[in-house]
Amino acid sequence: MSKENVDTENITNSAKKKKLMETEYDLKILRLKNIIEKEKQLKDIQIKHEEKLNAMKENHLKEINNLELRAYLAQAKLAELLLVKEEDAQISNKANML
């Protein structure tokens, strides 16, 4: 082989290696961009899930609060009815004594 052919071959090999390195670099960048995009999508899904979960928890707490309020109102009404019943019994006893 002549020196000129070797130099041309080295330049060609060098250009091929450079092109290959650029292609590999571009692929790495593309993979990283895809990973970043997937992570963004995952984060968006996680945020939506947290928002939905928080809304469910809030509704659950509101329902518990409403049920507790109903229970307290029922206890107050029961106490009121028992008091009225006791007062009626006392009035009946007084009426029977007369």
PDB file of C-alpha atoms in Angstrom:
ATOM      1  CA  MET A   1       0.000   0.000   0.000  1.00  0.00           C
ATOM      2  CA  SER A   2       1.186   3.424  -0.736  1.00  0.00           C
ATOM      3  CA  LYS A   3       1.459   6.157   1.833  1.00  0.00           C
ATOM      4  CA  GLU A   4      -1.242   8.116   0.055  1.00  0.00           C
ATOM      5  CA  ASN A   5      -3.701   5.210   0.270  1.00  0.00           C
ATOM      6  CA  VAL A   6      -2.925   4.748   3.968  1.00  0.00           C
ATOM      7  CA  ASP A   7      -3.472   8.457   4.647  1.00  0.00           C
ATOM      8  CA  THR A   8      -6.748   8.408   2.708  1.00  0.00           C
ATOM      9  CA  GLU A   9      -7.822   5.278   4.549  1.00  0.00           C
ATOM     10  CA  ASN A  10      -6.951   6.856   7.924  1.00  0.00           C
ATOM     11  CA  ILE A  11      -8.915   9.973   7.043  1.00  0.00           C
ATOM     12  CA  THR A  12     -11.874   7.836   5.951  1.00  0.00           C
ATOM     13  CA  ASN A  13     -11.678   5.728   9.123  1.00  0.00           C
ATOM     14  CA  SER A  14     -11.337   8.876  11.173  1.00  0.00           C
ATOM     15  CA  ALA A  15     -14.391  10.407   9.504  1.00  0.00           C
ATOM     16  CA  LYS A  16     -16.362   7.202  10.041  1.00  0.00           C
ATOM     17  CA  LYS A  17     -15.378   7.116  13.719  1.00  0.00           C
ATOM     18  CA  LYS A  18     -16.314  10.777  14.101  1.00  0.00           C
ATOM     19  CA  LYS A  19     -19.681  10.189  12.431  1.00  0.00           C
ATOM     20  CA  LEU A  20     -20.251   7.124  14.609  1.00  0.00           C
ATOM     21  CA  MET A  21     -19.389   9.108  17.743  1.00  0.00           C
ATOM     22  CA  GLU A  22     -21.766  11.894  16.683  1.00  0.00           C
ATOM     23  CA  THR A  23     -24.505   9.338  16.050  1.00  0.00           C
ATOM     24  CA  GLU A  24     -23.904   7.699  19.437  1.00  0.00           C
ATOM     25  CA  TYR A  25     -23.929  11.112  21.097  1.00  0.00           C
ATOM     26  CA  ASP A  26     -27.183  12.015  19.330  1.00  0.00           C
ATOM     27  CA  LEU A  27     -28.725   8.710  20.430  1.00  0.00           C
ATOM     28  CA  LYS A  28     -27.637   9.305  24.026  1.00  0.00           C
ATOM     29  CA  ILE A  29     -29.163  12.779  23.943  1.00  0.00           C
ATOM     30  CA  LEU A  30     -32.362  11.366  22.450  1.00  0.00           C
ATOM     31  CA  ARG A  31     -32.526   8.657  25.136  1.00  0.00           C
ATOM     32  CA  LEU A  32     -31.982  11.238  27.867  1.00  0.00           C
ATOM     33  CA  LYS A  33     -34.705  13.460  26.412  1.00  0.00           C
ATOM     34  CA  ASN A  34     -37.064  10.467  26.340  1.00  0.00           C
ATOM     35  CA  ILE A  35     -36.218   9.628  29.951  1.00  0.00           C
ATOM     36  CA  ILE A  36     -36.846  13.225  31.005  1.00  0.00           C
ATOM     37  CA  GLU A  37     -40.177  13.248  29.151  1.00  0.00           C
ATOM     38  CA  LYS A  38     -41.231   9.957  30.766  1.00  0.00           C
ATOM     39  CA  GLU A  39     -40.279  11.315  34.194  1.00  0.00           C
ATOM     40  CA  LYS A  40     -42.361  14.442  33.545  1.00  0.00           C
ATOM     41  CA  GLN A  41     -45.319  12.279  32.528  1.00  0.00           C
ATOM     42  CA  LEU A  42     -44.884  10.120  35.616  1.00  0.00           C
ATOM     43  CA  LYS A  43     -44.691  13.201  37.838  1.00  0.00           C
ATOM     44  CA  ASP A  44     -47.876  14.574  36.233  1.00  0.00           C
ATOM     45  CA  ILE A  45     -49.630  11.268  36.906  1.00  0.00           C
ATOM     46  CA  GLN A  46     -48.404  11.303  40.508  1.00  0.00           C
ATOM     47  CA  ILE A  47     -49.635  14.876  40.999  1.00  0.00           C
ATOM     48  CA  LYS A  48     -53.068  14.027  39.555  1.00  0.00           C
ATOM     49  CA  HIS A  49     -53.210  10.940  41.764  1.00  0.00           C
ATOM     50  CA  GLU A  50     -52.331  12.989  44.857  1.00  0.00           C
ATOM     51  CA  GLU A  51     -54.955  15.599  43.971  1.00  0.00           C
ATOM     52  CA  LYS A  52     -57.581  12.885  43.497  1.00  0.00           C
ATOM     53  CA  LEU A  53     -56.555  11.184  46.747  1.00  0.00           C
ATOM     54  CA  ASN A  54     -56.672  14.489  48.633  1.00  0.00           C
ATOM     55  CA  ALA A  55     -60.134  15.231  47.231  1.00  0.00           C
ATOM     56  CA  MET A  56     -61.310  11.780  48.330  1.00  0.00           C
ATOM     57  CA  LYS A  57     -59.854  12.310  51.813  1.00  0.00           C
ATOM     58  CA  GLU A  58     -61.505  15.724  52.033  1.00  0.00           C
ATOM     59  CA  ASN A  59     -64.895  14.300  51.019  1.00  0.00           C
ATOM     60  CA  HIS A  60     -64.452  11.455  53.494  1.00  0.00           C
ATOM     61  CA  LEU A  61     -63.682  13.886  56.319  1.00  0.00           C
ATOM     62  CA  LYS A  62     -66.684  16.034  55.363  1.00  0.00           C
ATOM     63  CA  GLU A  63     -68.913  12.947  55.445  1.00  0.00           C
ATOM     64  CA  ILE A  64     -67.527  11.926  58.845  1.00  0.00           C
ATOM     65  CA  ASN A  65     -68.105  15.466  60.102  1.00  0.00           C
ATOM     66  CA  ASN A  66     -71.705  15.420  58.844  1.00  0.00           C
ATOM     67  CA  LEU A  67     -72.353  12.031  60.459  1.00  0.00           C
ATOM     68  CA  GLU A  68     -70.853  13.169  63.770  1.00  0.00           C
ATOM     69  CA  LEU A  69     -72.999  16.313  63.653  1.00  0.00           C
ATOM     70  CA  ARG A  70     -76.103  14.189  63.020  1.00  0.00           C
ATOM     71  CA  ALA A  71     -75.148  11.947  65.946  1.00  0.00           C
ATOM     72  CA  TYR A  72     -74.745  14.942  68.274  1.00  0.00           C
ATOM     73  CA  LEU A  73     -78.051  16.418  67.119  1.00  0.00           C
ATOM     74  CA  ALA A  74     -79.756  13.063  67.680  1.00  0.00           C
ATOM     75  CA  GLN A  75     -78.280  12.850  71.192  1.00  0.00           C
ATOM     76  CA  ALA A  76     -79.483  16.381  71.943  1.00  0.00           C
ATOM     77  CA  LYS A  77     -82.966  15.576  70.613  1.00  0.00           C
ATOM     78  CA  LEU A  78     -83.054  12.359  72.665  1.00  0.00           C
ATOM     79  CA  ALA A  79     -82.014  14.255  75.795  1.00  0.00           C
ATOM     80  CA  GLU A  80     -84.720  16.828  75.093  1.00  0.00           C
ATOM     81  CA  LEU A  81     -87.368  14.118  74.633  1.00  0.00           C
ATOM     82  CA  LEU A  82     -86.275  12.347  77.822  1.00  0.00           C
ATOM     83  CA  LEU A  83     -86.517  15.636  79.704  1.00  0.00           C
ATOM     84  CA  VAL A  84     -90.016  16.259  78.330  1.00  0.00           C
ATOM     85  CA  LYS A  85     -90.995  12.696  79.247  1.00  0.00           C
ATOM     86  CA  GLU A  86     -89.673  13.172  82.774  1.00  0.00           C
ATOM     87  CA  GLU A  87     -91.514  16.490  83.119  1.00  0.00           C
ATOM     88  CA  ASP A  88     -94.723  14.859  81.877  1.00  0.00           C
ATOM     89  CA  ALA A  89     -94.256  12.037  84.388  1.00  0.00           C
ATOM     90  CA  GLN A  90     -93.794  14.548  87.204  1.00  0.00           C
ATOM     91  CA  ILE A  91     -96.895  16.454  86.113  1.00  0.00           C
ATOM     92  CA  SER A  92     -98.851  13.177  85.993  1.00  0.00           C
ATOM     93  CA  ASN A  93     -97.642  12.241  89.471  1.00  0.00           C
ATOM     94  CA  LYS A  94     -98.707  15.632  90.836  1.00  0.00           C
ATOM     95  CA  ALA A  95    -102.078  15.325  89.120  1.00  0.00           C
ATOM     96  CA  ASN A  96    -102.576  11.837  90.581  1.00  0.00           C
ATOM     97  CA  MET A  97    -101.728  13.115  94.050  1.00  0.00           C
ATOM     98  CA  LEU A  98    -104.408  15.767  93.873  1.00  0.00           C
TER      99      LEU A  98
END
